[in-house]
Each structure stands twice: as C-alpha cells, then as structure tokens.
Tab-separated table of C-alpha atoms and ligand atoms in Angstrom:
chain	number	residue	atom	x	y	z
A	1	UNK	CA	0.000	0.000	0.000
A	2	UNK	CA	1.337	3.406	-0.987
A	3	UNK	CA	0.553	5.451	2.101
A	4	UNK	CA	1.599	8.727	0.470
A	5	UNK	CA	-1.285	8.542	-2.005
A	6	UNK	CA	-3.711	11.337	-1.126
A	7	UNK	CA	-7.276	10.384	-1.774
A	8	UNK	CA	-9.282	13.539	-1.073
A	9	UNK	CA	-8.656	16.906	-2.688
A	10	UNK	CA	-10.453	20.173	-2.021
A	11	UNK	CA	-9.939	23.294	-4.118
A	12	UNK	CA	-11.495	25.943	-1.877
A	13	UNK	CA	-13.349	29.101	-2.919
A	14	UNK	CA	-11.879	29.528	-6.363
A	15	UNK	CA	-12.287	33.098	-7.559
A	16	UNK	CA	-13.251	31.797	-11.021
A	17	UNK	CA	-13.625	28.404	-12.631
A	18	UNK	CA	-13.925	28.070	-16.425
A	19	UNK	CA	-15.326	24.558	-16.783
A	20	UNK	CA	-15.077	24.137	-20.590
A	21	UNK	CA	-17.987	21.702	-20.326
A	22	UNK	CA	-19.953	23.058	-23.307
A	23	UNK	CA	-20.730	21.337	-26.580
A	24	UNK	CA	-17.999	22.816	-28.770
A	25	UNK	CA	-15.500	25.636	-29.076
A	26	UNK	CA	-18.316	28.185	-29.525
A	27	UNK	CA	-20.322	27.132	-26.486
A	28	UNK	CA	-17.592	26.733	-23.938
A	29	UNK	CA	-19.821	26.007	-20.950
A	30	UNK	CA	-20.164	27.022	-17.310
A	31	UNK	CA	-18.165	29.590	-15.434
A	32	UNK	CA	-18.386	29.559	-11.651
A	33	UNK	CA	-17.579	32.373	-9.228
A	34	UNK	CA	-16.442	31.631	-5.646
A	35	UNK	CA	-16.966	27.899	-5.961
A	36	UNK	CA	-15.127	24.908	-4.529
A	37	UNK	CA	-14.283	21.588	-6.152
A	38	UNK	CA	-14.185	18.367	-4.184
A	39	UNK	CA	-12.449	15.261	-5.579
A	40	UNK	CA	-11.899	11.710	-4.415
A	41	UNK	CA	-9.433	9.179	-5.821
A	42	UNK	CA	-8.614	11.404	-8.754
A	43	UNK	CA	-12.232	12.028	-9.784
A	44	UNK	CA	-14.350	15.212	-9.456
A	45	UNK	CA	-17.218	14.545	-7.039
A	46	UNK	CA	-18.784	17.969	-6.448
A	47	UNK	CA	-18.641	21.598	-7.534
A	48	UNK	CA	-20.390	23.826	-4.983
A	49	UNK	CA	-20.780	27.354	-3.687
A	50	UNK	CA	-21.957	26.812	-0.109
A	51	UNK	CA	-19.458	27.390	2.630
A	52	UNK	CA	-19.588	23.824	3.883
A	53	UNK	CA	-16.595	22.319	5.570
A	54	UNK	CA	-15.297	19.103	4.103
A	55	UNK	CA	-11.987	17.747	5.259
A	56	UNK	CA	-9.527	16.593	2.651
A	57	UNK	CA	-5.975	15.292	2.483
A	58	UNK	CA	-4.990	18.132	0.166
A	59	UNK	CA	-6.633	21.531	0.557
A	60	UNK	CA	-5.888	24.398	-1.765
A	61	UNK	CA	-6.959	27.951	-1.030
A	62	UNK	CA	-7.902	29.173	-4.501
A	63	UNK	CA	-9.586	32.409	-3.417
A	64	UNK	CA	-7.284	34.525	-5.609
A	65	UNK	CA	-7.055	32.000	-8.399
A	66	UNK	CA	-8.536	31.015	-11.732
A	67	UNK	CA	-9.113	27.323	-12.335
A	68	UNK	CA	-9.119	25.676	-15.759
A	69	UNK	CA	-9.345	22.003	-16.646
A	70	UNK	CA	-5.818	20.636	-17.062
A	71	UNK	CA	-4.623	21.537	-20.565
A	72	UNK	CA	-4.175	18.782	-23.162
A	73	UNK	CA	-1.203	18.752	-25.522
A	74	UNK	CA	-1.903	16.717	-28.651
A	75	UNK	CA	1.427	16.875	-30.484
A	76	UNK	CA	5.059	16.856	-29.362
A	77	UNK	CA	8.460	15.302	-30.020
A	78	UNK	CA	9.991	15.483	-26.576
A	79	UNK	CA	13.443	14.312	-27.734
A	80	UNK	CA	13.812	17.635	-29.550
A	81	UNK	CA	14.223	19.540	-26.266
A	82	UNK	CA	17.917	18.612	-26.702
A	83	UNK	CA	18.156	20.693	-29.875
A	84	UNK	CA	16.355	23.974	-29.250
A	85	UNK	CA	17.438	26.983	-31.279
A	86	UNK	CA	20.183	25.177	-33.231
A	87	UNK	CA	21.706	28.030	-35.253
A	88	UNK	CA	21.793	26.278	-38.622
A	89	UNK	CA	18.135	25.232	-38.263
A	90	UNK	CA	16.790	28.597	-37.141
A	91	UNK	CA	16.039	29.814	-40.654
A	92	UNK	CA	14.890	26.757	-42.578
A	93	UNK	CA	11.597	25.322	-43.775
A	94	UNK	CA	10.400	21.833	-42.820
A	95	UNK	CA	12.355	19.534	-45.153
A	96	UNK	CA	15.675	21.441	-44.856
A	97	UNK	CA	15.176	21.828	-41.126
A	98	UNK	CA	14.712	18.054	-40.786
A	99	UNK	CA	17.779	17.287	-42.908
A	100	UNK	CA	19.931	19.542	-40.719
A	101	UNK	CA	18.685	17.885	-37.514
A	102	UNK	CA	18.462	14.167	-38.433
A	103	UNK	CA	22.247	13.566	-37.996
A	104	UNK	CA	22.266	15.182	-34.539
A	105	UNK	CA	19.169	13.239	-33.437
A	106	UNK	CA	20.727	9.967	-34.621
A	107	UNK	CA	23.264	10.288	-31.775
A	108	UNK	CA	20.645	10.435	-28.984
A	109	UNK	CA	20.862	7.599	-26.453
A	110	UNK	CA	18.372	6.570	-23.727
A	111	UNK	CA	20.136	8.859	-21.220
A	112	UNK	CA	19.605	11.967	-23.374
A	113	UNK	CA	16.072	10.927	-24.269
A	114	UNK	CA	15.033	10.600	-20.618
A	115	UNK	CA	16.504	14.000	-19.844
A	116	UNK	CA	14.660	15.518	-22.812
A	117	UNK	CA	11.361	14.022	-21.680
A	118	UNK	CA	11.867	15.372	-18.140
A	119	UNK	CA	12.530	18.861	-19.475
A	120	UNK	CA	9.768	18.857	-22.079
A	121	UNK	CA	7.091	17.522	-19.747
A	122	UNK	CA	8.171	19.931	-16.991
A	123	UNK	CA	7.719	22.880	-19.351
A	124	UNK	CA	4.252	21.654	-20.256
A	125	UNK	CA	3.250	20.989	-16.649
A	126	UNK	CA	4.103	24.463	-15.397
A	127	UNK	CA	2.072	25.968	-18.239
A	128	UNK	CA	-0.958	24.010	-16.974
A	129	UNK	CA	-0.790	20.859	-19.032
A	130	UNK	CA	-1.905	17.632	-17.321
A	131	UNK	CA	-2.135	15.359	-20.373
A	132	UNK	CA	0.392	15.141	-23.153
A	133	UNK	CA	0.829	13.083	-26.219
A	134	UNK	CA	4.293	12.411	-27.569
A	135	UNK	CA	5.388	11.258	-30.996
A	136	UNK	CA	8.712	9.391	-30.889
A	137	UNK	CA	9.733	8.348	-34.398
A	138	UNK	CA	13.493	7.712	-34.059
A	139	UNK	CA	14.981	4.715	-32.234
A	140	UNK	CA	18.766	4.938	-32.510
A	141	UNK	CA	21.229	3.543	-29.947
A	142	UNK	CA	18.792	1.333	-28.053
A	143	UNK	CA	16.133	3.984	-27.385
A	144	UNK	CA	12.752	2.552	-26.411
A	145	UNK	CA	9.300	4.117	-26.113
A	146	UNK	CA	9.278	2.842	-22.538
A	147	UNK	CA	12.095	5.269	-21.656
A	148	UNK	CA	9.533	8.045	-22.070
A	149	UNK	CA	6.714	6.283	-20.293
A	150	UNK	CA	8.936	5.752	-17.236
A	151	UNK	CA	9.671	9.477	-16.964
A	152	UNK	CA	6.025	10.471	-17.453
A	153	UNK	CA	5.040	8.148	-14.614
A	154	UNK	CA	7.656	9.708	-12.328
A	155	UNK	CA	6.309	13.192	-13.080
A	156	UNK	CA	2.669	12.159	-12.634
A	157	UNK	CA	1.364	13.561	-15.933
A	158	UNK	CA	-1.218	11.700	-18.024
A	159	UNK	CA	0.648	10.417	-21.074
A	160	UNK	CA	-0.400	9.308	-24.547
A	161	UNK	CA	2.753	7.789	-25.902
A	162	UNK	CA	2.713	7.171	-29.635
A	163	UNK	CA	4.868	4.541	-31.323
A	164	UNK	CA	6.249	6.584	-34.213
A	165	UNK	CA	8.243	5.124	-37.065
A	166	UNK	CA	10.190	5.846	-40.245
A	167	UNK	CA	10.823	3.151	-42.843
A	168	UNK	CA	11.552	4.879	-46.163
A	169	UNK	CA	15.052	6.341	-46.259
A	170	UNK	CA	16.707	8.536	-48.860
A	171	UNK	CA	17.749	5.621	-51.053
A	172	UNK	CA	14.055	4.737	-51.506
A	173	UNK	CA	12.906	8.301	-52.202
A	174	UNK	CA	12.077	9.235	-48.600
A	175	UNK	CA	13.402	12.224	-46.692
A	176	UNK	CA	15.237	10.691	-43.686
A	177	UNK	CA	18.740	9.197	-43.952
A	178	UNK	CA	18.815	5.406	-44.315
A	179	UNK	CA	20.531	4.986	-40.928
A	180	UNK	CA	17.463	6.347	-39.095
A	181	UNK	CA	14.797	4.095	-40.605
A	182	UNK	CA	13.527	0.804	-39.204
A	183	UNK	CA	12.356	-2.461	-40.700
A	184	UNK	CA	8.568	-2.481	-41.200
A	185	UNK	CA	7.917	-5.943	-39.787
A	186	UNK	CA	9.848	-4.970	-36.660
A	187	UNK	CA	7.801	-1.770	-36.317
A	188	UNK	CA	4.553	-3.744	-36.394
A	189	UNK	CA	5.830	-6.337	-33.907
A	190	UNK	CA	7.175	-3.685	-31.528
A	191	UNK	CA	3.866	-1.775	-31.752
A	192	UNK	CA	1.973	-4.883	-30.666
A	193	UNK	CA	4.351	-5.493	-27.767
A	194	UNK	CA	4.128	-1.920	-26.508
A	195	UNK	CA	0.308	-1.912	-26.663
A	196	UNK	CA	0.107	-5.217	-24.809
A	197	UNK	CA	2.449	-3.995	-22.124
A	198	UNK	CA	1.279	-0.415	-21.555
A	199	UNK	CA	-2.046	0.577	-23.080
A	200	UNK	CA	-4.715	1.246	-20.450
A	201	UNK	CA	-8.141	1.990	-21.947
A	202	UNK	CA	-9.889	2.506	-18.583
A	203	UNK	CA	-11.588	5.698	-17.292
A	204	UNK	CA	-8.911	7.913	-15.762
A	205	UNK	CA	-6.136	6.041	-17.531
A	206	UNK	CA	-2.671	7.557	-17.023
A	207	UNK	CA	-0.964	5.776	-19.941
A	208	UNK	CA	-2.338	5.153	-23.396
A	209	UNK	CA	-0.545	4.050	-26.529
A	210	UNK	CA	-1.289	5.172	-30.090
A	211	UNK	CA	0.413	4.217	-33.353
A	212	UNK	CA	2.095	6.938	-35.365
A	213	UNK	CA	4.073	6.368	-38.588
A	214	UNK	CA	5.931	9.666	-38.867
A	215	UNK	CA	4.599	11.148	-42.109
A	216	UNK	CA	3.728	10.167	-45.673
A	217	UNK	CA	7.260	11.207	-46.720
A	218	UNK	CA	9.029	8.800	-44.361
A	219	UNK	CA	6.980	5.570	-44.343
A	220	UNK	CA	5.467	3.327	-47.023
A	221	UNK	CA	1.826	3.111	-48.006
A	222	UNK	CA	1.823	-0.487	-46.782
A	223	UNK	CA	3.027	0.508	-43.319
A	224	UNK	CA	0.359	3.222	-43.089
A	225	UNK	CA	-2.334	0.707	-44.039
A	226	UNK	CA	-1.063	-2.128	-41.811
A	227	UNK	CA	-0.699	0.246	-38.864
A	228	UNK	CA	-4.337	1.324	-39.228
A	229	UNK	CA	-5.454	-2.307	-39.299
A	230	UNK	CA	-3.399	-3.069	-36.193
A	231	UNK	CA	-4.723	0.003	-34.339
A	232	UNK	CA	-8.330	-1.046	-34.992
A	233	UNK	CA	-7.589	-4.588	-33.870
A	234	UNK	CA	-6.295	-3.285	-30.520
A	235	UNK	CA	-8.608	-0.295	-30.266
A	236	UNK	CA	-5.831	2.294	-29.954
A	237	UNK	CA	-5.491	5.717	-31.619
A	238	UNK	CA	-3.719	6.694	-34.840
A	239	UNK	CA	-1.560	9.768	-35.297
A	240	UNK	CA	0.695	11.233	-37.975
A	241	UNK	CA	1.826	14.482	-39.642
A	242	UNK	CA	-0.326	15.602	-42.546
A	243	UNK	CA	-0.323	18.404	-45.123
A	244	UNK	CA	2.122	20.388	-43.021
A	245	UNK	CA	3.311	22.652	-45.821
A	246	UNK	CA	3.218	22.850	-49.624
A	247	UNK	CA	6.335	20.607	-50.042
A	248	UNK	CA	4.478	17.947	-48.051
A	249	UNK	CA	1.449	18.202	-50.362
A	250	UNK	CA	3.697	18.108	-53.462
A	251	UNK	CA	5.432	14.962	-52.189
A	252	UNK	CA	2.054	13.250	-51.782
A	253	UNK	CA	0.939	14.181	-55.281
A	254	UNK	CA	4.256	13.168	-56.853
A	255	UNK	CA	4.726	9.850	-55.033
A	256	UNK	CA	1.127	8.650	-54.663
A	257	UNK	CA	-0.823	10.717	-57.199
A	258	UNK	CA	-3.117	11.814	-54.366
A	259	UNK	CA	-3.655	14.815	-52.124
A	260	UNK	CA	-2.887	14.139	-48.442
A	261	UNK	CA	-6.622	13.858	-47.691
A	262	UNK	CA	-7.223	11.388	-50.527
A	263	UNK	CA	-4.203	9.400	-49.385
A	264	UNK	CA	-5.367	8.967	-45.782
A	265	UNK	CA	-8.939	8.263	-46.827
A	266	UNK	CA	-7.739	5.417	-49.049
A	267	UNK	CA	-5.668	3.969	-46.197
A	268	UNK	CA	-8.367	4.139	-43.522
A	269	UNK	CA	-6.722	6.957	-41.600
A	270	UNK	CA	-9.986	8.726	-40.769
A	271	UNK	CA	-12.367	8.512	-37.824
A	272	UNK	CA	-12.742	9.542	-34.191
A	273	UNK	CA	-9.698	7.451	-33.280
A	274	UNK	CA	-7.411	9.470	-35.596
A	275	UNK	CA	-5.758	12.836	-35.042
A	276	UNK	CA	-3.473	14.434	-37.615
A	277	UNK	CA	-0.836	17.026	-36.749
A	278	UNK	CA	-0.708	20.341	-38.670
A	279	UNK	CA	-3.140	19.950	-41.614
A	280	UNK	CA	-2.176	23.498	-42.633
A	281	UNK	CA	-2.768	22.819	-46.339
A	282	UNK	CA	-6.027	20.851	-46.297
A	283	UNK	CA	-8.441	21.960	-49.032
A	284	UNK	CA	-12.226	22.322	-48.723
A	285	UNK	CA	-12.983	18.715	-49.698
A	286	UNK	CA	-10.451	17.464	-47.177
A	287	UNK	CA	-11.906	19.662	-44.443
A	288	UNK	CA	-15.331	18.178	-45.250
A	289	UNK	CA	-13.826	14.695	-44.989
A	290	UNK	CA	-12.482	15.473	-41.507
A	291	UNK	CA	-15.833	16.895	-40.453
A	292	UNK	CA	-17.864	13.981	-41.823
A	293	UNK	CA	-15.678	11.340	-40.212
A	294	UNK	CA	-14.933	12.967	-36.837
A	295	UNK	CA	-11.202	13.028	-37.617
A	296	UNK	CA	-9.311	15.528	-35.443
A	297	UNK	CA	-6.663	18.112	-36.192
A	298	UNK	CA	-3.738	18.922	-33.886
A	299	UNK	CA	-3.035	22.589	-34.550
A	300	UNK	CA	0.532	23.753	-33.833
A	301	UNK	CA	0.535	27.496	-34.600
A	302	UNK	CA	4.007	28.369	-33.222
A	303	UNK	CA	5.678	25.581	-35.175
A	304	UNK	CA	3.799	26.548	-38.355
A	305	UNK	CA	4.986	30.154	-38.012
A	306	UNK	CA	8.532	29.193	-36.989
A	307	UNK	CA	8.995	26.936	-40.058
A	308	UNK	CA	7.072	29.240	-42.374
A	309	UNK	CA	4.638	26.404	-43.122
A	310	UNK	CA	1.536	28.553	-43.475
A	311	UNK	CA	-1.661	29.416	-41.628
A	312	UNK	CA	-4.165	26.702	-40.740
A	313	UNK	CA	-7.708	27.563	-41.908
A	314	UNK	CA	-8.862	27.197	-38.292
A	315	UNK	CA	-11.985	29.350	-38.581
A	316	UNK	CA	-13.157	27.391	-41.583
A	317	UNK	CA	-12.462	24.065	-39.877
A	318	UNK	CA	-14.350	25.012	-36.725
A	319	UNK	CA	-17.182	26.444	-38.785
A	320	UNK	CA	-17.485	23.086	-40.567
A	321	UNK	CA	-17.497	21.238	-37.241
A	322	UNK	CA	-14.004	19.746	-37.386
A	323	UNK	CA	-12.609	18.982	-33.926
A	324	UNK	CA	-9.333	20.812	-33.285
A	325	UNK	CA	-6.887	20.366	-30.399
A	326	UNK	CA	-3.590	22.177	-29.869
A	327	UNK	CA	-0.012	20.972	-29.879
A	328	UNK	CA	3.250	22.677	-28.995
A	329	UNK	CA	5.040	20.380	-31.495
A	330	UNK	CA	8.665	19.374	-30.994
A	331	UNK	CA	10.919	21.734	-29.123
A	332	UNK	CA	13.190	22.229	-32.094
A	333	UNK	CA	10.414	23.943	-34.070
A	334	UNK	CA	8.666	26.059	-31.438
A	335	UNK	CA	10.978	26.044	-29.268
A	336	UNK	CA	8.811	26.436	-26.201
A	337	UNK	CA	6.516	24.028	-24.399
A	338	UNK	CA	3.922	26.467	-23.070
A	339	UNK	CA	0.514	25.189	-24.118
A	340	UNK	CA	-1.358	28.254	-22.893
A	341	UNK	CA	0.806	30.294	-25.237
A	342	UNK	CA	-0.191	27.972	-28.069
A	343	UNK	CA	-3.844	28.867	-27.413
A	344	UNK	CA	-2.903	32.549	-27.533
A	345	UNK	CA	-1.083	32.120	-30.844
A	346	UNK	CA	-3.938	30.050	-32.291
A	347	UNK	CA	-6.286	32.958	-31.619
A	348	UNK	CA	-3.939	35.663	-32.899
A	349	UNK	CA	-2.875	33.829	-36.059
A	350	UNK	CA	-6.483	33.711	-37.309
A	351	UNK	CA	-6.799	37.436	-36.821
A	352	UNK	CA	-4.071	38.237	-39.352
A	353	UNK	CA	-5.329	35.844	-41.976
A	354	UNK	CA	-9.032	35.486	-42.320
A	355	UNK	CA	-11.653	37.874	-43.538
A	356	UNK	CA	-13.646	37.135	-40.405
A	357	UNK	CA	-10.882	38.341	-38.083
A	358	UNK	CA	-12.843	38.178	-34.851
A	359	UNK	CA	-14.570	34.861	-35.397
A	360	UNK	CA	-12.815	33.376	-32.341
A	361	UNK	CA	-12.522	34.767	-28.828
A	362	UNK	CA	-10.286	33.929	-25.874
A	363	UNK	CA	-12.694	31.332	-24.483
A	364	UNK	CA	-12.865	29.549	-27.834
A	365	UNK	CA	-9.066	29.321	-27.759
A	366	UNK	CA	-9.098	27.940	-24.196
A	367	UNK	CA	-11.594	25.337	-25.346
A	368	UNK	CA	-9.182	24.139	-28.037
A	369	UNK	CA	-6.445	23.751	-25.402
A	370	UNK	CA	-8.683	21.674	-23.106
A	371	UNK	CA	-11.862	19.973	-24.357
A	372	UNK	CA	-10.765	20.098	-28.015
A	373	UNK	CA	-7.533	18.328	-27.134
A	374	UNK	CA	-9.362	15.719	-25.059
A	375	UNK	CA	-11.643	14.913	-28.014
A	376	UNK	CA	-8.638	14.713	-30.335
A	377	UNK	CA	-7.156	12.073	-28.029
A	378	UNK	CA	-10.548	10.330	-28.083
A	379	UNK	CA	-11.156	10.819	-24.345
A	380	UNK	CA	-14.355	11.779	-22.582
A	381	UNK	CA	-12.962	11.808	-19.038
A	382	UNK	CA	-10.626	14.828	-19.257
A	383	UNK	CA	-10.604	18.352	-20.740
A	384	UNK	CA	-13.520	19.799	-18.768
A	385	UNK	CA	-14.457	20.349	-15.144
A	386	UNK	CA	-17.568	18.337	-14.374
A	387	UNK	CA	-18.614	15.692	-11.899
A	388	UNK	CA	-17.223	12.298	-12.916
A	389	UNK	CA	-14.299	13.703	-14.885
A	390	UNK	CA	-10.668	13.318	-13.845
A	391	UNK	CA	-9.348	15.694	-11.189
A	392	UNK	CA	-6.972	17.530	-13.541
A	393	UNK	CA	-6.610	21.275	-13.020
A	394	UNK	CA	-4.479	24.225	-14.098
A	395	UNK	CA	-4.642	26.908	-11.412
A	396	UNK	CA	-3.373	30.423	-12.151
A	397	UNK	CA	-2.778	33.228	-9.637
A	398	UNK	CA	-4.955	36.218	-10.535
A	399	UNK	CA	-2.664	38.459	-8.468
A	400	UNK	CA	0.385	37.639	-10.613
A	401	UNK	CA	2.372	40.388	-12.347
A	402	UNK	CA	1.195	39.279	-15.801
A	403	UNK	CA	-2.497	39.411	-14.874
A	404	UNK	CA	-2.258	42.742	-13.006
A	405	UNK	CA	-4.855	45.053	-14.538
A	406	UNK	CA	-7.016	42.310	-16.053
A	407	UNK	CA	-9.630	42.683	-13.323
A	408	UNK	CA	-12.669	42.907	-15.588
A	409	UNK	CA	-12.160	39.495	-17.221
A	410	UNK	CA	-9.424	37.400	-15.618
A	411	UNK	CA	-10.425	34.356	-17.733
A	412	UNK	CA	-9.880	36.324	-20.948
A	413	UNK	CA	-6.684	37.581	-19.321
A	414	UNK	CA	-5.283	34.032	-19.289
A	415	UNK	CA	-5.048	34.311	-23.077
A	416	UNK	CA	-4.449	38.017	-23.633
A	417	UNK	CA	-1.895	38.534	-20.832
A	418	UNK	CA	0.064	35.324	-21.448
A	419	UNK	CA	2.142	33.348	-21.615
A	420	UNK	CA	1.563	32.339	-18.023
A	421	UNK	CA	2.657	29.639	-15.641
A	422	UNK	CA	0.457	27.992	-13.049
A	423	UNK	CA	0.591	28.343	-9.292
A	424	UNK	CA	-0.491	24.709	-9.055
A	425	UNK	CA	-0.906	22.008	-11.667
A	426	UNK	CA	-2.981	19.078	-10.457
A	427	UNK	CA	-3.264	15.743	-12.247
A	428	UNK	CA	-5.245	12.716	-11.098
A	429	UNK	CA	-6.028	14.538	-7.822
A	430	UNK	CA	-2.369	15.139	-6.983
A	431	UNK	CA	-0.248	18.292	-7.093
A	432	UNK	CA	2.363	17.708	-9.802
A	433	UNK	CA	3.789	21.225	-9.727
A	434	UNK	CA	3.636	24.154	-7.340
A	435	UNK	CA	5.308	27.525	-7.925
A	436	UNK	CA	7.296	26.090	-10.857
A	437	UNK	CA	8.652	23.189	-8.804
A	438	UNK	CA	8.018	19.814	-10.358
A	439	UNK	CA	7.075	16.906	-8.137
A	440	UNK	CA	9.674	14.118	-7.761
A	441	UNK	CA	12.540	15.914	-9.521
A	442	UNK	CA	14.929	18.725	-8.699
A	443	UNK	CA	14.350	21.057	-11.603
A	444	UNK	CA	17.627	22.989	-11.256
A	445	UNK	CA	19.747	19.830	-11.304
A	446	UNK	CA	17.686	18.514	-14.210
A	447	UNK	CA	18.280	21.680	-16.239
A	448	UNK	CA	22.047	21.658	-15.553
A	449	UNK	CA	22.361	18.020	-16.489
A	450	UNK	CA	20.263	18.560	-19.612
A	451	UNK	CA	22.391	21.456	-20.820
A	452	UNK	CA	25.565	19.420	-20.516
A	453	UNK	CA	23.978	16.473	-22.356
A	454	UNK	CA	22.713	18.812	-25.059
A	455	UNK	CA	26.135	20.453	-25.461
A	456	UNK	CA	27.831	17.060	-25.785
A	457	UNK	CA	25.261	15.839	-28.302
A	458	UNK	CA	25.561	18.863	-30.563
A	459	UNK	CA	29.373	18.987	-30.456
A	460	UNK	CA	30.032	15.270	-30.913
B	1	ZN	ZN1	5.571	17.208	-35.338
C-alpha cells in the first residue's frame, strides 16, 4: 500500500472556474464564481458554492485563483528539447530543417532521451498541461518508447505515448537518412508489444498508446495501411503528420498521385480514433472529410509560423465542425513548451489571416487547449471540469504580475496577458507542480544536467 497517495482533494473558494464543459469551441460552458471543487481518488465529485466544511488530504486555497481544466497537448516530439534553437536550423523550412537535424538526433541515447522528456514535460506541466501526447519516431542507440513512459510516470502527468516510425530512407525516395529508418515488420511487432504492455483503456487512464508512422514522406503506403489495421484490432489511436506545408502536399501528389486527404482516406486513416498534426494545407474537400468522419486536427501554430509552413484555416475548420486540439510540437520547431501560449497564438494567427478576423474569442481558444484536445485524443474523461471527470486542473494566480490590470475578465486575461505559468498544476487529484517546482525531480539539477547532455550531443 502506498501510504503517500492522497485520496481527497479540495480546491477551496476559487475566484473563477472556467469549466469548458460546453458542446464545442463556440459554447464553452459554465463559469463559476467563488466555488469549490471536491475530488476523491482522482475524480471530481462535487462543484459547490456553499461554505460547507469538508476535510480533505490536500486543501488548496484558490480564493485569488482562476481554475481551468488541465490543458491537453496533442502533439510533441519530446526528444527535440535537446536541440532547441540550433543556429543552422533557425532559418529553414520543414524539409531542410529536418535534414539539418536528423544527424544530430541519430546520436541520442536513452540517457539523453530521458533527460529531454523530463525537461519537455516539466515545461508543459508548469504551463498548466496535465495530459500530453508524444510522438517518438526515431529509435537509434537502443532507445525505447518505454524510456519516455517511465519518466512520465515519475512526473505524474497523463501520457499518450505514440509509437512513431520511419521506414523509407533517402535511397528509396524518402526524406530521412537510411541509418534512421527501421524495418517495417519490426515496427509492427514492436507496436503490438508496446500496446500489450502499456495501453490502459480505462476511465482515468494515465498511460495510453497510439500508433504513429511519422509522415507520408518517411513511411510506405503499406506501413500506413497495416498500422491502421493493427490500431483497430487493438482499439488504440492513430496519429501522424499531414499536409504540413506545400512541399508535403507536393510529395504526396508526386509519389502517390493523391492529395494528403485522398491518401489517408484510401488507407483508412480517418475517424474519431485518428488525429493528424498540422493539416495546414487541407483543401475544402479534405476539411469536409475530416468533419464527416470525426477526424481531429492537432493545430501547432508556433511551429507553423517558426517553419514558415503557413496558416491553418482554423476558422473554416471550426465552422465546418471539425474537432481541433492544440499541440506545442517538438521543441526544435517552437521552441517552447507552453501550451497556454499555443492557445494565444492560435487565436492571434487567425486574426491576421481570415476575412472574419474576430470569429474566435479567448474562451474559444481555451476550449481548443482543453476539451478540443481531449476529443482529439478520443477521451471523454478529461478536458472539462464536471462531476465524474478526472481531477486535472491548471490553477493560475490572478494576483500575478502578468495578470495585473485584467480585473474585468481574468479568464480572458489568461489568453491576452500570457504566456503564463500555473501556481499549481494538479493531475489525477495530486499536485504535480507548485510555484514552478516539479514533483519528484529537482528542476535545477535537471536543467544543468540537460544542458551538458545537449552540449555534448551537438558537439560530438
Ligand atoms: Zn511534429
């Protein structure tokens, strides 16, 4: 018996709670003033305004605080936190950027990977994220997906680990170097093993597995198709990069004679169990396909701007009923892991592009970062604050320097005054960070160690 496990949690007298329990990004749901939230065993049991005294193992005085559901990150490559702001890759578009970084990434070992995951997840957690997906598509030097899962469990964040893969190297017309690709039959076998060992489909699950061939330009059509069949057999999610920029679309047309949307439709990569990263260049028919089939988009605005990939037609997608979640994307193309900032950028980017500049408001953006992300990961137990959902919360101090002056609408202030960090991040009913300190690790030591690993990796 783990006697340190706290069963009862009380968030007392929160100044404001934005529940994000509405139907979609335009009807974001309830907002509560001066309410408390009571949770047991990681599940929300009651949201109430009366001043009743309940005793709990963990009590949080939230009287000066704004409470959101824990944010959900739908796209990341945590290993890339070793290669932030690499000079040569600062001014390059997707394909060139990848070709500069592949050789450095091929030297990563399990030690560096674990450090990268610690850093990347810590950044997310202090921004308010309580669930993250990760897409690991390189396996050099004995790296295993389990290296990541171990770290996520130590940190206490909910983790959707995706078994990425690359199988078509340069010599076969793909983008990655031959030394970074894997054998397709091994990929399928390893995917099965990892699902059997780790995937937990239950309510409140902390670890789920999804299958994620890296992109149409780095795996074969057969692997895409076989992976979809395998995912359906085991009832796990499917994830990949799609239509990220115009080179990506051109590759699809040249190699397969199909647009990215036609390609995935033919291979069965559509449905509520599928979420595609980027989708910047989807056309109207493809947007309709996503809407019709309940296929989700992981929108990564910072990465799209950083790599000059383009502007996602977010307004159009939401208008057509496509579900959209947000992703920070890998830390070599953002190079920050603040999910609340991603919501801010998602809102702002639409305002410079579309004719309907003010189609979205701050609450719509917060919805994408919470409930939208939960739907993208095919979960109905996270992403909003309601009885029966997981006790995952991002709690921001309304008296912080950044929010000073946003007294009329502190919830809107979370977007407009950002980027912000939480006072507390709570996952599964437990505090996983408080005042930028991450549970179970010493963040200063972790940063120092990480910088020396990163320096060695880049210079070797
Ligand atoms: Zn990505």
